[in-house]
Coordinates of C-alpha atoms in Angstrom, one line a residue:
Chain Y
X17 CA 29.5 -2.2 -13.6
X18 CA 30.6 -1.7 -17.2
X19 CA 30.6 -4.1 -20.1
X20 CA 33.9 -5.7 -20.8
X21 CA 35.6 -4.3 -24.0
X22 CA 35.3 -7.4 -26.1
X23 CA 31.5 -7.4 -25.7
X24 CA 31.1 -3.7 -26.4
X25 CA 30.4 -4.2 -30.1
X26 CA 27.7 -6.8 -29.5
X27 CA 26.4 -4.8 -26.6
X28 CA 26.0 -1.5 -28.6
X29 CA 22.8 -2.6 -30.2
X30 CA 21.6 -4.2 -27.0
X31 CA 22.3 -1.0 -25.1
X32 CA 20.4 1.1 -27.6
X33 CA 17.4 -1.2 -27.4
X34 CA 17.5 -1.0 -23.6
X35 CA 17.5 2.7 -23.6
X36 CA 14.7 2.7 -26.1
X37 CA 12.6 0.5 -23.9
X38 CA 13.3 2.7 -21.0
X39 CA 12.3 5.8 -22.9
X40 CA 9.2 4.0 -24.2
X41 CA 8.2 3.0 -20.7
X42 CA 8.8 6.5 -19.4
X43 CA 6.5 7.8 -22.2
X44 CA 3.8 5.4 -21.2
X45 CA 4.1 6.6 -17.6
X46 CA 4.3 10.3 -18.3
X47 CA 2.0 10.8 -21.3
X48 CA -1.3 10.2 -19.5
X49 CA -0.2 12.5 -16.7
X50 CA 1.1 15.2 -19.0
X51 CA -2.1 15.2 -21.0
X52 CA -4.1 15.7 -17.9
X53 CA -1.8 18.5 -16.9
X54 CA -2.2 20.2 -20.2
X55 CA -6.0 19.8 -20.0
X56 CA -6.1 21.4 -16.7
X57 CA -4.7 24.6 -18.2
X58 CA -7.3 24.8 -21.0
X59 CA -10.5 26.6 -21.1
X60 CA -13.7 24.6 -21.8
X61 CA -13.8 25.7 -25.4
X62 CA -10.2 24.5 -25.9
X63 CA -11.1 21.2 -24.5
X64 CA -14.2 20.9 -26.7
X65 CA -12.6 22.0 -29.9
X66 CA -9.0 21.0 -29.8
X67 CA -7.6 17.5 -29.7
X68 CA -6.4 15.9 -26.6
X69 CA -2.8 16.6 -27.4
X70 CA -3.2 20.2 -28.2
X71 CA -1.4 22.8 -26.1
X72 CA -3.3 25.2 -23.9
X73 CA -3.6 28.7 -25.2
X74 CA -2.7 30.4 -22.0
X75 CA -0.1 28.5 -19.9
X76 CA -1.0 30.5 -16.8
X77 CA -4.7 29.8 -16.9
X78 CA -5.3 28.8 -13.4
X79 CA -9.1 29.3 -13.5
X80 CA -9.8 25.6 -13.4
X81 CA -7.7 25.2 -10.3
X82 CA -9.7 27.9 -8.6
X83 CA -13.0 26.3 -9.6
X84 CA -11.8 22.9 -8.4
X85 CA -10.7 24.4 -5.1
X86 CA -13.8 26.3 -4.4
X87 CA -16.6 24.3 -6.0
X88 CA -15.0 21.0 -5.4
X89 CA -14.6 21.8 -1.7
X90 CA -11.0 20.8 -1.8
X91 CA -10.0 23.1 1.0
X92 CA -12.3 21.3 3.4
X93 CA -11.0 18.0 2.0
X94 CA -7.4 19.0 2.5
X95 CA -8.2 20.0 6.0
X96 CA -10.0 16.8 6.8
X97 CA -7.2 14.8 5.3
X98 CA -4.6 16.7 7.3
X99 CA -6.6 16.1 10.4
X100 CA -6.9 12.4 9.7
X101 CA -3.2 12.2 8.8
X102 CA -2.1 13.9 12.0
X103 CA -3.9 11.7 14.3
X104 CA -3.6 8.4 12.6
X105 CA 0.2 8.8 12.0
X106 CA 0.8 9.9 15.6
X107 CA -1.3 7.1 16.8
X108 CA 0.3 4.6 14.6
X109 CA 3.8 5.6 15.6
X110 CA 3.0 5.5 19.3
X111 CA 1.1 2.2 19.1
X112 CA 3.6 0.6 16.8
X113 CA 6.6 1.6 18.8
X114 CA 5.0 0.5 22.0
X115 CA 4.1 -2.9 20.6
X116 CA 7.6 -3.4 19.3
X117 CA 9.0 -2.3 22.6
X118 CA 6.9 -4.7 24.6
X119 CA 7.5 -7.6 22.2
X120 CA 11.2 -7.2 21.9
X121 CA 12.2 -6.1 25.4
X122 CA 10.1 -8.2 27.6
X123 CA 9.6 -11.9 28.1
X124 CA 6.2 -13.0 29.2
X125 CA 4.2 -16.1 28.9
X126 CA 1.7 -15.1 26.3
X127 CA 4.3 -13.5 24.1
X128 CA 4.1 -16.1 21.3
X129 CA 0.3 -15.8 21.4
X130 CA 0.4 -12.1 21.0
X131 CA 2.9 -12.2 18.2
X132 CA 0.7 -14.9 16.6
X133 CA -2.3 -12.7 16.8
X134 CA -0.5 -9.9 15.0
X135 CA 0.9 -12.2 12.4
X136 CA -2.4 -13.8 11.6
X137 CA -4.0 -10.4 11.3
X138 CA -1.6 -9.6 8.5
X139 CA -3.1 -12.4 6.5
X140 CA -6.5 -10.8 6.5
X141 CA -6.9 -8.3 3.7
X142 CA -8.7 -5.2 5.0
X143 CA -11.1 -5.1 2.0
X144 CA -12.8 -8.3 3.0
X145 CA -13.7 -7.4 6.5
X146 CA -15.3 -4.0 5.9
X147 CA -18.8 -5.3 5.9
X148 CA -18.5 -6.4 9.5
X149 CA -16.1 -3.6 10.5
X150 CA -18.7 -1.2 9.4
X151 CA -21.1 -2.6 12.0
X152 CA -18.4 -2.3 14.7
X153 CA -17.7 1.3 13.8
X154 CA -21.4 2.1 13.7
X155 CA -22.0 0.6 17.1
X156 CA -19.5 3.1 18.5
X157 CA -21.4 5.8 16.9
X158 CA -18.4 6.8 14.8
X159 CA -20.0 6.5 11.4
X160 CA -19.5 9.6 9.4
X161 CA -17.0 11.1 11.7
X162 CA -13.3 11.6 11.1
X163 CA -12.5 9.2 13.9
X164 CA -13.7 6.2 12.1
X165 CA -10.8 6.3 9.5
X166 CA -8.3 7.4 12.2
X167 CA -9.1 4.4 14.4
X168 CA -9.2 2.0 11.4
X169 CA -5.8 3.2 10.1
X170 CA -4.4 2.8 13.6
X171 CA -5.9 -0.5 14.3
X172 CA -5.2 -2.4 11.1
X173 CA -1.6 -1.4 10.5
X174 CA 0.6 -4.3 11.2
X175 CA 3.3 -3.1 8.7
X176 CA 4.4 -0.3 11.0
X177 CA 4.8 -2.7 14.0
X178 CA 6.9 -4.9 11.8
X179 CA 9.1 -2.0 10.8
X180 CA 9.6 -0.8 14.4
X181 CA 10.2 -4.4 15.5
X182 CA 12.9 -4.9 12.9
X183 CA 14.5 -1.7 14.0
X184 CA 14.3 -2.1 17.7
X185 CA 16.1 -5.4 17.4
X186 CA 19.1 -3.5 16.4
X187 CA 19.2 -1.4 19.5
X188 CA 21.3 -3.2 22.0
X189 CA 19.7 -4.2 25.3
X190 CA 22.7 -2.8 27.1
X191 CA 21.2 0.6 26.6
X192 CA 18.1 -0.3 28.5
X193 CA 20.1 -2.0 31.2
X194 CA 22.3 1.0 31.7
X195 CA 19.2 3.1 32.2
X196 CA 17.7 0.7 34.5
X197 CA 20.7 0.7 36.7
X198 CA 20.1 4.4 37.0
X199 CA 16.7 3.7 38.4
X200 CA 14.6 4.3 35.3
X201 CA 11.4 2.4 34.9
X202 CA 10.3 0.8 31.7
X203 CA 8.2 3.8 30.6
X204 CA 11.0 6.2 31.1
X205 CA 13.3 3.9 29.1
X206 CA 10.7 3.8 26.4
X207 CA 10.2 7.5 26.3
X208 CA 13.7 8.8 26.8
X209 CA 15.9 6.2 25.1
X210 CA 14.1 4.0 22.7
X211 CA 11.9 6.5 21.1
X212 CA 14.7 8.9 20.2
X213 CA 16.7 6.0 18.8
X214 CA 13.8 4.9 16.7
X215 CA 13.8 8.1 14.7
X216 CA 14.8 6.6 11.3
X217 CA 12.0 3.9 11.7
X218 CA 9.6 6.6 12.7
X219 CA 10.5 8.6 9.6
X220 CA 9.9 5.6 7.5
X221 CA 6.5 4.8 9.1
X222 CA 5.4 8.4 8.9
X223 CA 6.2 8.5 5.2
X224 CA 4.6 5.4 4.0
X225 CA 1.7 5.7 6.4
X226 CA 1.2 9.2 5.3
X227 CA 1.2 8.4 1.6
X228 CA -1.1 5.3 2.1
X229 CA -3.6 7.3 4.1
X230 CA -3.5 10.3 1.7
X231 CA -4.3 8.0 -1.2
X232 CA -6.9 5.8 0.4
X233 CA -10.3 5.9 -1.1
X234 CA -12.1 2.9 0.2
X235 CA -12.3 3.7 3.9
X236 CA -13.3 7.4 3.6
X237 CA -15.8 6.3 0.9
X238 CA -17.4 3.8 3.2
X239 CA -17.3 5.6 6.4
X240 CA -17.7 9.3 5.7
X241 CA -20.4 9.8 3.1
X242 CA -21.5 13.4 3.9
X243 CA -20.3 16.3 1.9
X244 CA -18.4 18.1 4.6
X245 CA -16.6 15.0 5.4
X246 CA -14.7 14.6 2.3
X247 CA -11.0 13.6 2.2
X248 CA -8.9 14.3 -0.8
X249 CA -9.9 11.1 -2.5
X250 CA -13.6 11.3 -1.9
X251 CA -13.7 15.0 -2.7
X252 CA -12.0 14.3 -6.0
X253 CA -14.3 11.4 -6.7
X254 CA -17.3 13.7 -6.2
X255 CA -16.1 15.8 -9.0
X256 CA -17.6 13.4 -11.4
X257 CA -21.2 14.4 -10.7
X258 CA -21.2 18.1 -10.7
X259 CA -18.5 18.7 -13.3
X260 CA -19.9 16.3 -15.7
X261 CA -17.7 16.2 -18.8
X262 CA -15.8 19.3 -17.9
X263 CA -12.5 17.7 -18.1
X264 CA -10.6 20.9 -17.6
X265 CA -12.0 21.1 -14.0
X266 CA -11.6 17.4 -13.3
X267 CA -8.1 17.5 -14.6
X268 CA -7.2 20.4 -12.4
X269 CA -8.6 18.5 -9.4
X270 CA -6.6 15.5 -10.2
X271 CA -3.4 17.5 -10.6
X272 CA -4.1 19.3 -7.3
X273 CA -4.2 15.9 -5.7
X274 CA -1.1 14.6 -7.4
X275 CA 1.2 17.6 -6.8
X276 CA 1.7 17.1 -3.0
X277 CA 2.7 13.5 -3.6
X278 CA 5.1 14.5 -6.3
X279 CA 6.8 17.1 -4.0
X280 CA 7.1 14.6 -1.2
X281 CA 8.5 12.0 -3.6
X282 CA 11.1 14.4 -5.0
X283 CA 12.4 15.3 -1.6
X284 CA 12.2 12.0 0.2
X285 CA 13.0 9.5 -2.6
X286 CA 15.3 7.3 -0.6
X287 CA 13.1 7.1 2.4
X288 CA 10.1 6.2 0.2
X289 CA 12.0 3.4 -1.7
X290 CA 13.2 1.9 1.6
X291 CA 9.9 2.3 3.3
X292 CA 7.8 0.6 0.8
X293 CA 10.3 -2.2 0.3
X294 CA 10.3 -2.9 4.0
X295 CA 6.5 -2.5 4.2
X296 CA 5.9 -5.0 1.4
X297 CA 8.2 -7.7 2.8
X298 CA 6.1 -8.1 6.0
Chain F
X14 CA 29.3 -1.8 30.6
X15 CA 27.3 -5.1 30.8
X16 CA 28.1 -8.5 29.6
X17 CA 24.6 -9.8 28.8
X18 CA 24.0 -8.6 25.3
X19 CA 25.4 -9.9 22.1
X20 CA 24.2 -7.0 20.2
X21 CA 26.5 -4.5 21.9
X22 CA 28.9 -4.5 18.9
X23 CA 26.2 -3.1 16.7
X24 CA 25.9 0.3 18.3
X25 CA 27.7 2.0 21.1
X26 CA 25.1 2.6 23.8
X27 CA 24.1 6.1 23.9
X28 CA 22.9 7.5 27.2
X29 CA 21.0 10.6 26.1
X30 CA 19.1 11.8 29.1
X31 CA 20.5 9.9 32.0
X32 CA 23.6 10.6 34.1
X33 CA 26.6 8.3 33.8
X34 CA 25.9 5.1 35.7
X35 CA 27.0 5.0 39.3
X36 CA 27.4 2.0 41.5
X37 CA 25.6 3.6 44.4
X38 CA 22.4 3.9 42.4
X39 CA 22.6 0.3 41.4
X40 CA 22.5 -1.1 44.9
X41 CA 19.8 1.3 46.0
X42 CA 17.4 0.2 43.2
X43 CA 17.9 -3.5 43.9
X44 CA 17.0 -3.3 47.5
X45 CA 13.5 -1.8 47.0
X46 CA 10.2 -3.6 47.7
X47 CA 11.1 -6.5 45.5
X48 CA 7.8 -8.2 45.2
X49 CA 5.9 -5.1 44.1
X50 CA 8.6 -4.3 41.7
X51 CA 8.4 -7.8 40.3
X52 CA 4.6 -7.6 39.8
X53 CA 5.1 -4.3 38.0
X54 CA 7.6 -5.8 35.9
X55 CA 5.3 -8.6 34.9
X56 CA 2.4 -6.4 33.9
X57 CA 4.5 -3.7 32.2
X58 CA 4.5 -5.3 28.8
X59 CA 0.8 -5.7 29.0
X60 CA 0.4 -2.0 29.7
X61 CA 2.3 -1.2 26.6
X62 CA 0.3 -3.7 24.6
X63 CA -3.1 -2.6 25.8
X64 CA -3.9 -0.1 23.2
X65 CA -2.5 -2.0 20.2
X66 CA -4.3 -5.2 21.2
X67 CA -7.6 -3.5 21.9
X68 CA -7.5 -1.9 18.5
X69 CA -6.4 -5.1 16.8
X70 CA -9.1 -7.1 18.4
X71 CA -11.8 -4.5 17.9
X72 CA -11.1 -3.8 14.3
X73 CA -9.7 -7.0 12.9
X74 CA -10.8 -10.1 15.0
X75 CA -14.2 -9.0 16.0
X76 CA -15.2 -8.1 12.5
X77 CA -13.9 -11.4 11.1
X78 CA -15.8 -13.3 13.8
X79 CA -18.9 -11.3 13.1
X80 CA -18.5 -11.6 9.5
X81 CA -18.5 -15.4 9.7
X82 CA -21.6 -15.2 11.9
X83 CA -23.5 -12.9 9.6
X84 CA -22.7 -15.1 6.6
X85 CA -25.0 -17.7 8.0
X86 CA -27.9 -15.3 8.4
X87 CA -30.1 -13.3 6.1
X88 CA -29.5 -10.0 7.9
X89 CA -29.9 -6.8 6.1
X90 CA -27.6 -4.9 8.2
X91 CA -30.2 -2.6 9.8
X92 CA -33.2 -4.3 11.1
X93 CA -33.2 -6.1 14.4
X94 CA -34.3 -9.5 13.1
X95 CA -31.7 -11.9 11.9
X96 CA -32.6 -15.3 10.8
X97 CA -30.3 -18.2 10.7
X98 CA -30.3 -19.5 7.1
X99 CA -27.5 -22.0 7.2
X100 CA -25.3 -22.2 4.2
X101 CA -27.9 -20.7 1.9
X102 CA -25.8 -17.6 1.3
X103 CA -22.8 -19.7 0.2
X104 CA -25.0 -21.8 -2.0
X105 CA -26.2 -18.6 -3.7
X106 CA -22.8 -17.4 -4.3
X107 CA -21.7 -20.5 -6.1
X108 CA -24.8 -21.0 -8.1
X109 CA -26.2 -17.7 -9.1
X110 CA -24.3 -16.8 -12.2
X111 CA -24.4 -13.1 -11.8
X112 CA -22.7 -13.5 -8.5
X113 CA -20.2 -16.0 -9.7
X114 CA -19.2 -13.9 -12.7
X115 CA -17.0 -11.7 -10.6
X116 CA -14.5 -14.5 -10.3
X117 CA -13.9 -14.4 -14.0
X118 CA -13.2 -10.7 -13.9
X119 CA -10.4 -11.5 -11.5
X120 CA -8.6 -13.4 -14.2
X121 CA -8.0 -10.2 -16.2
X122 CA -6.2 -8.8 -13.2
X123 CA -4.3 -12.0 -12.7
X124 CA -3.1 -11.8 -16.2
X125 CA -2.2 -8.2 -15.6
X126 CA -0.2 -9.3 -12.6
X127 CA 1.8 -11.6 -14.7
X128 CA 2.6 -8.8 -17.1
X129 CA 3.5 -6.6 -14.1
X130 CA 6.0 -9.0 -12.8
X131 CA 7.7 -9.7 -16.1
X132 CA 7.9 -6.1 -16.9
X133 CA 9.1 -5.1 -13.4
X134 CA 11.7 -7.9 -13.6
X135 CA 13.0 -6.7 -16.9
X136 CA 13.4 -3.1 -15.9
X137 CA 14.9 -4.1 -12.5
X138 CA 17.5 -6.1 -14.2
X139 CA 18.2 -3.5 -16.8
X140 CA 18.5 -0.7 -14.2
X141 CA 20.6 -2.6 -11.8
X142 CA 23.5 -2.0 -14.2
X143 CA 25.0 1.4 -14.5
X144 CA 23.1 3.3 -17.1
X145 CA 22.8 6.9 -17.6
X146 CA 19.9 8.7 -16.0
X147 CA 19.4 5.6 -13.9
X148 CA 17.8 7.4 -11.0
X149 CA 15.6 9.4 -13.3
X150 CA 14.2 6.3 -14.9
X151 CA 13.8 4.6 -11.5
X152 CA 11.8 7.6 -10.3
X153 CA 9.6 7.8 -13.3
X154 CA 8.8 4.1 -13.3
X155 CA 8.0 4.1 -9.6
X156 CA 6.0 7.3 -9.3
X157 CA 2.7 5.9 -10.6
X158 CA 2.5 3.7 -7.5
X159 CA 2.4 6.8 -5.3
X160 CA -0.4 8.5 -7.1
X161 CA -3.9 8.7 -5.6
X162 CA -6.2 6.1 -6.9
X163 CA -9.0 8.5 -7.7
X164 CA -6.6 10.7 -9.6
X165 CA -5.4 7.7 -11.6
X166 CA -9.0 6.8 -12.3
X167 CA -9.7 10.2 -13.8
X168 CA -6.5 10.4 -15.7
X169 CA -7.3 7.1 -17.4
X170 CA -11.0 7.9 -17.9
X171 CA -9.8 10.8 -20.0
X172 CA -7.2 8.5 -21.6
X173 CA -9.8 6.0 -22.7
X174 CA -12.5 8.4 -23.7
X175 CA -13.8 8.8 -27.2
X176 CA -11.2 11.1 -28.8
X177 CA -9.2 11.0 -25.6
X178 CA -5.5 10.5 -25.1
X179 CA -5.3 6.9 -26.4
X180 CA -7.3 7.7 -29.5
X181 CA -5.2 10.8 -30.2
X182 CA -1.9 8.9 -29.9
X183 CA -3.2 6.1 -32.1
X184 CA -4.2 8.6 -34.7
X185 CA -0.6 9.8 -34.8
X186 CA 0.3 6.4 -36.0
X187 CA -2.3 6.5 -38.6
X188 CA -4.9 4.3 -37.0
X189 CA -8.4 5.9 -36.6
X190 CA -9.9 3.8 -33.9
X191 CA -13.6 4.1 -33.4
X192 CA -13.6 1.8 -30.4
X193 CA -15.3 2.4 -27.2
X194 CA -12.5 1.2 -25.0
X195 CA -14.6 1.0 -21.9
X196 CA -17.7 0.0 -23.8
X197 CA -17.8 -3.8 -23.8
X198 CA -16.8 -6.2 -21.1
X199 CA -13.7 -7.7 -22.7
X200 CA -12.3 -4.4 -23.8
X201 CA -13.2 -2.6 -20.6
X202 CA -11.7 -5.3 -18.3
X203 CA -8.5 -5.3 -20.4
X204 CA -8.3 -1.6 -20.3
X205 CA -8.8 -1.5 -16.5
X206 CA -6.3 -4.3 -16.1
X207 CA -3.9 -2.2 -18.1
X208 CA -4.4 0.7 -15.7
X209 CA -3.6 -1.8 -12.9
X210 CA -0.4 -2.6 -14.6
X211 CA 0.5 1.0 -15.1
X212 CA -0.1 1.6 -11.5
X213 CA 1.5 -1.3 -9.7
X214 CA 4.5 -2.3 -11.9
X215 CA 6.5 0.4 -10.1
X216 CA 6.3 -1.3 -6.8
X217 CA 7.3 -4.7 -8.1
X218 CA 10.1 -3.0 -9.9
X219 CA 11.5 -1.3 -6.8
X220 CA 11.3 -4.5 -4.8
X221 CA 13.1 -6.5 -7.5
X222 CA 15.7 -3.8 -7.9
X223 CA 16.3 -3.8 -4.2
X224 CA 16.8 -7.5 -4.2
X225 CA 19.1 -7.5 -7.2
X226 CA 21.2 -4.6 -5.9
X227 CA 21.8 -6.5 -2.7
X228 CA 23.7 -9.2 -4.6
X229 CA 27.3 -8.7 -3.9
X230 CA 29.2 -7.3 -6.8
X231 CA 32.0 -9.9 -6.6
X232 CA 29.6 -12.5 -8.0
X233 CA 29.2 -10.6 -11.2
X234 CA 32.9 -10.0 -11.5
X235 CA 33.7 -13.6 -10.9
X236 CA 31.1 -14.5 -13.5
X237 CA 32.4 -12.1 -16.1
X238 CA 35.9 -13.4 -15.5
X239 CA 34.5 -16.8 -16.3
X240 CA 33.1 -15.4 -19.5
X241 CA 29.4 -15.6 -18.6
X242 CA 27.0 -13.8 -20.9
X243 CA 24.4 -11.4 -19.6
X244 CA 21.7 -14.0 -19.9
X245 CA 23.8 -16.6 -18.0
X246 CA 24.4 -14.0 -15.3
X247 CA 20.7 -13.5 -15.0
X248 CA 20.0 -17.2 -14.9
X249 CA 22.5 -18.2 -12.3
X250 CA 23.2 -15.1 -10.2
X251 CA 20.1 -12.9 -10.3
X252 CA 17.3 -15.5 -10.5
X253 CA 18.2 -17.5 -7.4
X254 CA 18.7 -14.4 -5.3
X255 CA 15.4 -12.9 -6.1
X256 CA 13.3 -16.0 -5.4
X257 CA 11.9 -14.7 -2.1
X258 CA 11.0 -11.4 -3.5
X259 CA 9.5 -13.1 -6.5
X260 CA 7.3 -15.3 -4.5
X261 CA 6.3 -12.3 -2.3
X262 CA 5.4 -10.4 -5.4
X263 CA 3.4 -13.3 -6.7
X264 CA 1.4 -13.4 -3.5
X265 CA 0.8 -9.7 -3.5
X266 CA -0.2 -9.9 -7.1
X267 CA -2.6 -12.7 -6.7
X268 CA -4.3 -11.4 -3.6
X269 CA -4.3 -8.0 -5.1
X270 CA -6.1 -9.3 -8.2
X271 CA -8.8 -10.8 -6.1
X272 CA -9.3 -7.8 -4.0
X273 CA -9.4 -5.1 -6.8
X274 CA -11.8 -2.3 -5.9
X275 CA -10.6 1.2 -6.6
X276 CA -9.8 1.5 -10.2
X277 CA -12.8 -0.3 -11.6
X278 CA -15.2 1.4 -9.2
X279 CA -13.9 4.8 -9.9
X280 CA -13.8 4.4 -13.6
X281 CA -16.8 2.4 -14.4
X282 CA -18.7 1.9 -11.1
X283 CA -18.6 -1.8 -11.9
X284 CA -20.7 -1.5 -15.0
X285 CA -20.4 -3.3 -18.3
X286 CA -19.1 -6.5 -16.8
X287 CA -16.3 -4.9 -14.9
X288 CA -17.7 -5.6 -11.5
X289 CA -15.0 -7.2 -9.3
X290 CA -15.5 -9.3 -6.2
X291 CA -15.1 -6.5 -3.7
X292 CA -17.2 -4.1 -5.7
X293 CA -20.0 -6.6 -5.7
X294 CA -19.6 -7.2 -2.0
X295 CA -19.7 -3.6 -1.2
X296 CA -22.8 -3.1 -3.4
X297 CA -24.5 -6.1 -1.8
X298 CA -23.9 -4.8 1.7
X299 CA -24.4 -1.1 1.3
X300 CA -26.6 -0.7 -1.6
X301 CA -28.9 -3.7 -1.5
X302 CA -28.7 -4.2 2.2
X303 CA -27.8 -7.9 1.9
X304 CA -25.3 -8.0 4.7
X305 CA -25.7 -11.7 5.1
X306 CA -24.9 -12.5 1.5
X307 CA -22.1 -9.9 1.4
X308 CA -20.5 -11.5 4.5
X309 CA -20.6 -14.8 2.9
X310 CA -18.9 -13.4 -0.2
X311 CA -16.3 -11.8 1.9
X312 CA -15.6 -15.0 3.8
X313 CA -15.2 -16.8 0.6
X314 CA -12.7 -14.3 -0.6
X315 CA -10.8 -14.4 2.7
X316 CA -10.6 -18.2 2.5
X317 CA -9.3 -18.1 -1.0
X318 CA -6.6 -15.6 -0.1
X319 CA -5.7 -17.6 3.0
X320 CA -5.5 -20.7 0.9
X321 CA -3.2 -19.1 -1.6
X322 CA -1.0 -17.7 1.1
X323 CA -0.8 -21.1 2.7
X324 CA 0.2 -22.7 -0.6
X325 CA 2.9 -20.1 -1.1
X326 CA 4.3 -20.6 2.3
X327 CA 4.5 -24.3 1.7
X328 CA 6.0 -24.1 -1.8
X329 CA 8.5 -21.4 -0.9
X330 CA 9.4 -21.7 2.8
X331 CA 9.3 -18.4 4.5
X332 CA 12.8 -17.0 4.4
X333 CA 13.3 -13.7 6.0
X334 CA 13.4 -11.1 3.3
X335 CA 16.0 -8.5 4.1
X336 CA 16.1 -6.0 1.4
X337 CA 17.2 -2.8 3.0

């Protein structure tokens, strides 16, 4: 889409302004992050003496990262987060695809009711119900375990069901019927035919669910208060106490948390854009 | 194959793990114990739905029901006695000024949402045309949305600190600010709302971009042939097509503004007048053990959000938003 020749002269100034605005916006985005990155490479004297925008003396000063990792218990946190991610994502994929399969492939009397139940649940923002959800979780004895977040992430995720549903609607029913003629029951059809065909949707759900869970602070904060039960978010949050104003350590922690997301983003850009666009339009 | 589906054109059926269909198998399957098969057929969907429904009911509906129940009591969340107090909790919320103040804090975030949407719309329009480094800019603008909330909180704590990033940059331009950005309510709320804009504009931007890019190119060409200016193209081609996404973004923005928790809690803990509705609810419930009051607050918030969603669904009828 190029500008027509006769508007190019008028468009020249406009184009420059547009580029300027883009560059300015990029700076606004990148500057805070860059500064934190620089700070993470400084020693505490450099942080105290130098200005915020000064460059670190030694660009390979990874001491702060080591401190953040060990004292900040980030290893445990990464482990816990990985555990939670594994089970909640697997659970979400299985449950979401099963729900979509049941809703799309079968006709039963209460179908509208069930769909209504799921739809209404999307209207309820999770933050509001935590006071009562807490009691429910507690009554199961799951408070301060990793299973609380796992179950919560599985049980309150309507977005993934929606994504699977959209996708499964594009799989022709003839596939099911052909399998049924060969004597396959519904479960076999689900396992051997539908699931493999759902791979793109599964990829999408894995990615956005993964990022959402990785970044979540609220639920681990409420349900896993003890020190060993930190996730990435809560472990980083706990930096504030012991590290006080040692910004070089806090910065290192923050960068440690951001880097995995950056890597995932760079490799899976297209999936991420599509996934969040689909997720938001529920 | 079969004649019963109208979706057959979409994808050729792939039979991955099963043998090619044979007529002999078909007749054998149909003559089995028909009634038992029929019963199995009837309950199969429910078998698939058991786990999701159980989870849904346990973790969404039961809490909502309980929440409404708690809001009419003076329970403290721990002790076994729970006294019915009627609508006293609700009366407290609307009359005690310190409880009511949190609503006003939401307005800062509402204003931030407006800024978000305008900025997102601008960049989406701009980047829908072919510019150099288009994907780079797109990536940069979107990335903040993916970043962990706690990390963002710390990045900006440093940013707003005395002598921190913001002060340093301003001193480049000659200003020597001696302002505690997070020190007084107005400034703090504005700064926090600003962080919100930084964080969430990217998502709105990608949504708008997706919507704009799904407008067929011929419309633009036709418009240019007719001599339409960029602004006219925006008004008559882009604007109508993005209405669904726009209303969606508005809803997300409004309910998001009311439910803000992370950024203010992480950065200021709700101090100096930055306490939002959810922060207050969490504090009431878990710090002050006023589960009844907190439940009432949560119910109020829920009702407000439901109301807004309902209004939106009425004003802009729910069209299916297909962006991908």
